[in-house]
CSV table of C-alpha atoms and ligand atoms in Angstrom, one decimal:
chain,number,residue,atom,x,y,z
A,1,MET,CA,30.4,-21.5,-7.2
A,2,ILE,CA,31.9,-18.2,-8.1
A,3,LEU,CA,33.1,-18.3,-11.7
A,4,ILE,CA,35.0,-15.7,-13.7
A,5,LEU,CA,35.0,-15.7,-17.5
A,6,LEU,CA,38.2,-14.0,-18.7
A,7,GLY,CA,38.9,-13.3,-22.3
A,8,PRO,CA,39.3,-10.5,-24.9
A,9,PRO,CA,36.3,-8.6,-26.3
A,10,GLY,CA,34.5,-10.8,-28.8
A,11,ALA,CA,35.7,-14.0,-27.2
A,12,GLY,CA,32.1,-15.0,-26.5
A,13,LYS,CA,32.0,-14.3,-22.7
A,14,GLY,CA,28.4,-13.1,-22.8
A,15,THR,CA,27.1,-16.0,-24.8
A,16,GLN,CA,28.9,-18.6,-22.7
A,17,ALA,CA,28.1,-16.9,-19.4
A,18,ARG,CA,24.4,-17.0,-20.4
A,19,ARG,CA,24.6,-20.7,-21.2
A,20,LEU,CA,26.5,-21.6,-18.0
A,21,SER,CA,24.2,-19.5,-15.9
A,22,GLU,CA,21.2,-21.5,-17.2
A,23,GLY,CA,22.9,-24.9,-17.1
A,24,ARG,CA,24.5,-24.5,-13.7
A,25,ASN,CA,22.0,-22.2,-12.0
A,26,LEU,CA,24.5,-19.4,-11.4
A,27,PHE,CA,23.6,-15.7,-11.5
A,28,GLN,CA,25.2,-13.8,-14.4
A,29,LEU,CA,26.9,-10.5,-13.6
A,30,SER,CA,28.0,-8.6,-16.6
A,31,THR,CA,29.5,-5.2,-16.0
A,32,GLY,CA,29.3,-4.3,-19.7
A,33,ASP,CA,25.5,-5.0,-19.7
A,34,MET,CA,25.0,-3.1,-16.5
A,35,LEU,CA,26.9,-0.1,-17.9
A,36,ARG,CA,25.0,-0.2,-21.2
A,37,GLN,CA,21.7,-0.3,-19.3
A,38,ALA,CA,22.8,2.8,-17.3
A,39,ILE,CA,23.6,4.6,-20.6
A,40,LYS,CA,20.2,3.6,-22.1
A,41,ALA,CA,18.3,4.7,-19.0
A,42,GLY,CA,20.2,8.1,-19.0
A,43,THR,CA,21.3,7.8,-15.4
A,44,PRO,CA,24.2,9.9,-14.0
A,45,LEU,CA,26.3,6.8,-14.0
A,46,GLY,CA,25.5,6.3,-17.7
A,47,GLU,CA,26.5,9.8,-18.5
A,48,LYS,CA,29.8,9.3,-16.7
A,49,VAL,CA,30.8,6.2,-18.6
A,50,ARG,CA,29.5,6.8,-22.0
A,51,ARG,CA,32.5,8.6,-23.5
A,52,GLN,CA,35.0,6.0,-22.4
A,53,MET,CA,32.8,3.1,-23.5
A,54,ASP,CA,32.3,4.7,-26.9
A,55,ALA,CA,36.0,5.1,-27.3
A,56,GLY,CA,36.7,1.5,-26.3
A,57,GLN,CA,38.4,2.4,-23.1
A,58,LEU,CA,37.9,0.9,-19.7
A,59,VAL,CA,35.8,2.8,-17.2
A,60,SER,CA,37.4,3.6,-13.8
A,61,ASP,CA,38.1,0.8,-11.4
A,62,GLU,CA,36.2,2.7,-8.7
A,63,ILE,CA,33.0,2.6,-10.7
A,64,VAL,CA,33.0,-1.1,-11.7
A,65,ILE,CA,34.2,-2.2,-8.2
A,66,GLY,CA,31.3,-0.2,-6.7
A,67,ILE,CA,28.8,-1.9,-9.1
A,68,ILE,CA,30.1,-5.4,-8.3
A,69,ALA,CA,30.1,-4.7,-4.6
A,70,ASP,CA,26.5,-3.7,-4.7
A,71,CYS,CA,25.5,-6.7,-6.8
A,72,MET,CA,27.2,-9.2,-4.5
A,73,GLU,CA,24.9,-8.0,-1.7
A,74,SER,CA,21.9,-9.1,-3.7
A,75,LYS,CA,20.0,-12.4,-2.9
A,76,ASP,CA,20.4,-13.5,-6.5
A,77,CYS,CA,24.1,-14.1,-5.9
A,78,LEU,CA,23.6,-16.3,-2.9
A,79,GLY,CA,23.6,-19.6,-4.9
A,80,GLY,CA,26.8,-18.6,-6.8
A,81,PHE,CA,27.4,-16.3,-9.7
A,82,ILE,CA,29.4,-15.8,-13.0
A,83,LEU,CA,31.4,-12.7,-13.5
A,84,ASP,CA,31.4,-11.8,-17.2
A,85,GLY,CA,33.7,-8.8,-18.0
A,86,PHE,CA,34.9,-8.3,-14.4
A,87,PRO,CA,37.7,-8.1,-13.3
A,88,ARG,CA,39.5,-6.4,-16.1
A,89,THR,CA,42.5,-4.9,-14.2
A,90,LEU,CA,44.7,-6.1,-11.4
A,91,ALA,CA,43.2,-3.5,-9.1
A,92,GLN,CA,39.8,-4.9,-9.8
A,93,ALA,CA,41.0,-8.5,-9.2
A,94,GLU,CA,42.6,-7.5,-5.9
A,95,ALA,CA,39.4,-5.6,-4.8
A,96,LEU,CA,37.3,-8.7,-5.7
A,97,ASP,CA,39.6,-10.9,-3.6
A,98,ARG,CA,39.2,-8.6,-0.6
A,99,MET,CA,35.4,-8.5,-1.0
A,100,LEU,CA,35.2,-12.3,-1.2
A,101,GLU,CA,37.5,-12.7,1.8
A,102,GLU,CA,35.1,-10.5,3.9
A,103,LYS,CA,32.3,-12.9,3.0
A,104,SER,CA,34.5,-16.0,3.5
A,105,CYS,CA,34.0,-16.9,-0.1
A,106,ARG,CA,36.5,-17.8,-2.8
A,107,ILE,CA,36.7,-18.0,-6.6
A,108,GLY,CA,36.0,-21.5,-7.8
A,109,ALA,CA,37.5,-21.1,-11.2
A,110,VAL,CA,38.6,-18.6,-13.8
A,111,ILE,CA,38.0,-19.7,-17.4
A,112,GLU,CA,40.3,-18.2,-19.9
A,113,MET,CA,38.8,-18.0,-23.4
A,114,GLN,CA,41.6,-18.1,-25.9
A,115,VAL,CA,40.9,-16.4,-29.2
A,116,ASN,CA,43.4,-14.6,-31.6
A,117,ASP,CA,43.0,-10.9,-32.4
A,118,GLU,CA,42.2,-11.4,-36.1
A,119,GLU,CA,39.3,-13.7,-35.3
A,120,LEU,CA,38.1,-11.2,-32.6
A,121,ALA,CA,38.0,-8.3,-35.0
A,122,LYS,CA,35.9,-10.4,-37.4
A,123,ARG,CA,33.5,-11.5,-34.7
A,124,ILE,CA,33.0,-8.1,-33.1
A,125,THR,CA,32.3,-6.1,-36.3
A,126,GLY,CA,29.6,-8.5,-37.5
A,127,ARG,CA,27.7,-9.0,-34.3
A,128,PHE,CA,24.2,-7.9,-33.4
A,129,SER,CA,21.5,-9.0,-31.0
A,130,CYS,CA,17.7,-9.2,-30.6
A,131,ALA,CA,16.4,-6.1,-29.0
A,132,GLU,CA,13.7,-8.2,-27.3
A,133,CYS,CA,15.5,-11.2,-25.7
A,134,ASN,CA,19.1,-10.1,-26.2
A,135,ILE,CA,20.3,-13.3,-27.9
A,136,GLY,CA,23.4,-12.7,-30.0
A,137,TYR,CA,23.8,-13.2,-33.8
A,138,HIS,CA,26.5,-12.5,-36.4
A,139,ASP,CA,26.1,-11.4,-40.0
A,140,GLN,CA,28.4,-14.1,-41.2
A,141,PHE,CA,28.7,-16.8,-38.5
A,142,ARG,CA,25.3,-16.9,-37.0
A,143,PRO,CA,22.5,-15.1,-38.9
A,144,PRO,CA,18.9,-15.8,-37.8
A,145,LYS,CA,17.4,-18.8,-39.5
A,146,GLN,CA,14.7,-16.6,-41.0
A,147,GLU,CA,16.0,-13.2,-42.1
A,148,SER,CA,15.2,-10.4,-39.6
A,149,VAL,CA,13.3,-12.7,-37.3
A,150,CYS,CA,14.8,-13.8,-33.9
A,151,ASP,CA,15.1,-17.6,-33.7
A,152,GLU,CA,14.4,-17.5,-29.9
A,153,CYS,CA,11.5,-15.1,-29.4
A,154,GLY,CA,10.3,-14.1,-32.9
A,155,GLY,CA,11.3,-10.5,-32.3
A,156,THR,CA,12.0,-8.4,-35.4
A,157,GLU,CA,14.1,-5.6,-34.0
A,158,PHE,CA,17.8,-6.0,-33.7
A,159,VAL,CA,20.5,-3.8,-32.2
A,160,ARG,CA,24.2,-3.4,-32.7
A,161,ARG,CA,26.5,-2.2,-29.9
A,162,GLU,CA,27.8,1.3,-30.4
A,163,ASP,CA,31.3,0.2,-29.6
A,164,ASP,CA,31.3,-2.7,-32.0
A,165,THR,CA,33.1,-0.7,-34.8
A,166,GLU,CA,36.4,-1.4,-36.5
A,167,GLU,CA,38.0,1.7,-34.9
A,168,THR,CA,36.9,0.9,-31.4
A,169,VAL,CA,37.9,-2.7,-31.7
A,170,VAL,CA,41.6,-1.6,-31.9
A,171,ALA,CA,41.3,0.3,-28.6
A,172,ARG,CA,39.4,-2.5,-26.9
A,173,LEU,CA,42.0,-5.1,-27.9
A,174,LYS,CA,44.8,-2.7,-26.7
A,175,ALA,CA,43.0,-2.3,-23.4
A,176,TYR,CA,42.7,-6.1,-23.1
A,177,HIS,CA,46.4,-6.8,-23.8
A,178,GLU,CA,47.7,-4.0,-21.6
A,179,GLN,CA,45.3,-4.0,-18.7
A,180,THR,CA,43.5,-7.4,-18.5
A,181,GLU,CA,46.1,-9.9,-19.7
A,182,PRO,CA,48.2,-9.5,-16.5
A,183,LEU,CA,45.3,-11.2,-14.8
A,184,LEU,CA,46.3,-14.5,-16.5
A,185,PRO,CA,49.5,-15.0,-14.5
A,186,TYR,CA,47.7,-13.7,-11.4
A,187,TYR,CA,45.1,-16.4,-11.5
A,188,ARG,CA,47.5,-19.0,-12.9
A,189,ALA,CA,49.7,-18.6,-9.8
A,190,GLN,CA,46.6,-19.3,-7.6
A,191,GLY,CA,46.0,-22.6,-9.6
A,192,ILE,CA,42.5,-21.6,-10.6
A,193,LEU,CA,43.0,-20.7,-14.3
A,194,LEU,CA,41.4,-23.1,-16.8
A,195,PRO,CA,42.1,-22.4,-20.4
A,196,VAL,CA,39.6,-23.3,-23.2
A,197,ASP,CA,39.9,-23.0,-26.9
A,198,GLY,CA,37.6,-20.1,-27.7
A,199,MET,CA,38.2,-20.4,-31.5
A,200,ALA,CA,36.0,-23.5,-31.5
A,201,GLY,CA,32.3,-23.3,-32.3
A,202,ILE,CA,29.8,-22.0,-29.7
A,203,ASP,CA,28.5,-25.5,-28.6
A,204,ASP,CA,32.0,-26.9,-28.5
A,205,VAL,CA,33.2,-24.1,-26.2
A,206,THR,CA,30.3,-24.7,-23.9
A,207,ARG,CA,31.2,-28.4,-23.8
A,208,GLN,CA,34.8,-27.7,-23.0
A,209,MET,CA,33.8,-25.3,-20.2
A,210,ASN,CA,31.4,-27.8,-18.7
A,211,GLU,CA,34.2,-30.5,-18.9
A,212,VAL,CA,36.8,-28.3,-17.1
A,213,LEU,CA,34.2,-27.2,-14.5
A,214,ASP,CA,33.0,-30.7,-13.8
A,215,ALA,CA,36.6,-31.5,-12.8
A,216,VAL,CA,36.8,-28.6,-10.3
A,217,LYS,CA,36.4,-29.7,-6.7
A,218,THR,CA,34.0,-27.6,-4.8
A,219,ASP,CA,33.7,-27.4,-1.0
B,301,AMP,P1,31.8,-5.7,-22.5
B,301,AMP,O1,30.4,-5.7,-22.7
B,301,AMP,O2,32.3,-6.6,-21.4
B,301,AMP,O3,32.7,-5.9,-23.7
B,301,AMP,O4,32.2,-4.2,-21.9
B,301,AMP,C1,31.9,-3.1,-22.7
B,301,AMP,C2,32.6,-1.8,-22.2
B,301,AMP,O5,32.2,-1.6,-20.9
B,301,AMP,C3,34.1,-1.9,-22.1
B,301,AMP,O6,34.8,-1.7,-23.3
B,301,AMP,C4,34.4,-0.9,-21.0
B,301,AMP,O7,34.4,0.4,-21.5
B,301,AMP,C5,33.3,-1.1,-20.0
B,301,AMP,N1,33.5,-2.1,-19.0
B,301,AMP,C6,32.9,-3.3,-18.8
B,301,AMP,N2,33.4,-4.0,-17.8
B,301,AMP,C7,34.4,-3.3,-17.3
B,301,AMP,C8,35.4,-3.4,-16.3
B,301,AMP,N3,35.4,-4.5,-15.5
B,301,AMP,N4,36.3,-2.5,-16.1
B,301,AMP,C9,36.3,-1.4,-16.8
B,301,AMP,N5,35.5,-1.1,-17.9
B,301,AMP,C10,34.5,-2.1,-18.1
């Protein structure tokens, strides 16, 4: 199955994509993670996108479409994949449709994670992750059980995303409302948009997602 997770920054797309990927054996493709890796590795791509990402703006359609086109050629994607953070504009959605059509594939479902802006700002500004295994935490909502020790891998180093600041959140939410929200009617018109209540707790959101996905007919 090809699955898209659509929702504003901080909605929990990464966390849920990771869970669905493990539970349903789907490969996770996160454009945000790939771009952050490029920045960390100091590649020319990383240099190109750093300024926009730090400012909370979207990087160019051309760049992310190119990344996804390359990834879709990989063997990892053969059994199905989850797109987390892509598409984010109508041009990206249309490019994806064209790429899938060429492969005679289609999108199985688009899950819309609904969370209000006030909650998103709180979630984004408090989040951090384990530098070792990448699992996500939150100062207020999900601190590690033992202070400064990762629940999953015992790691003691944690990182915060450079763009998880109060100033950048405003720009990221603006980008979401202006550029990404138009994808909701686009996929609703195709009858593949499945809304879930993203305000619920992490486990409850996973349960809702599995419920709506179990009801999707695959061919
Ligand atoms: P994310 O980790 O999904 O929140 O993405 C972090 C940042 O990466 C975004 O604020 C954008 O600057 C960039 N980015 C990730 N995915 C896309 C995309 N599909 N289109 C444009 N920019 C993206």
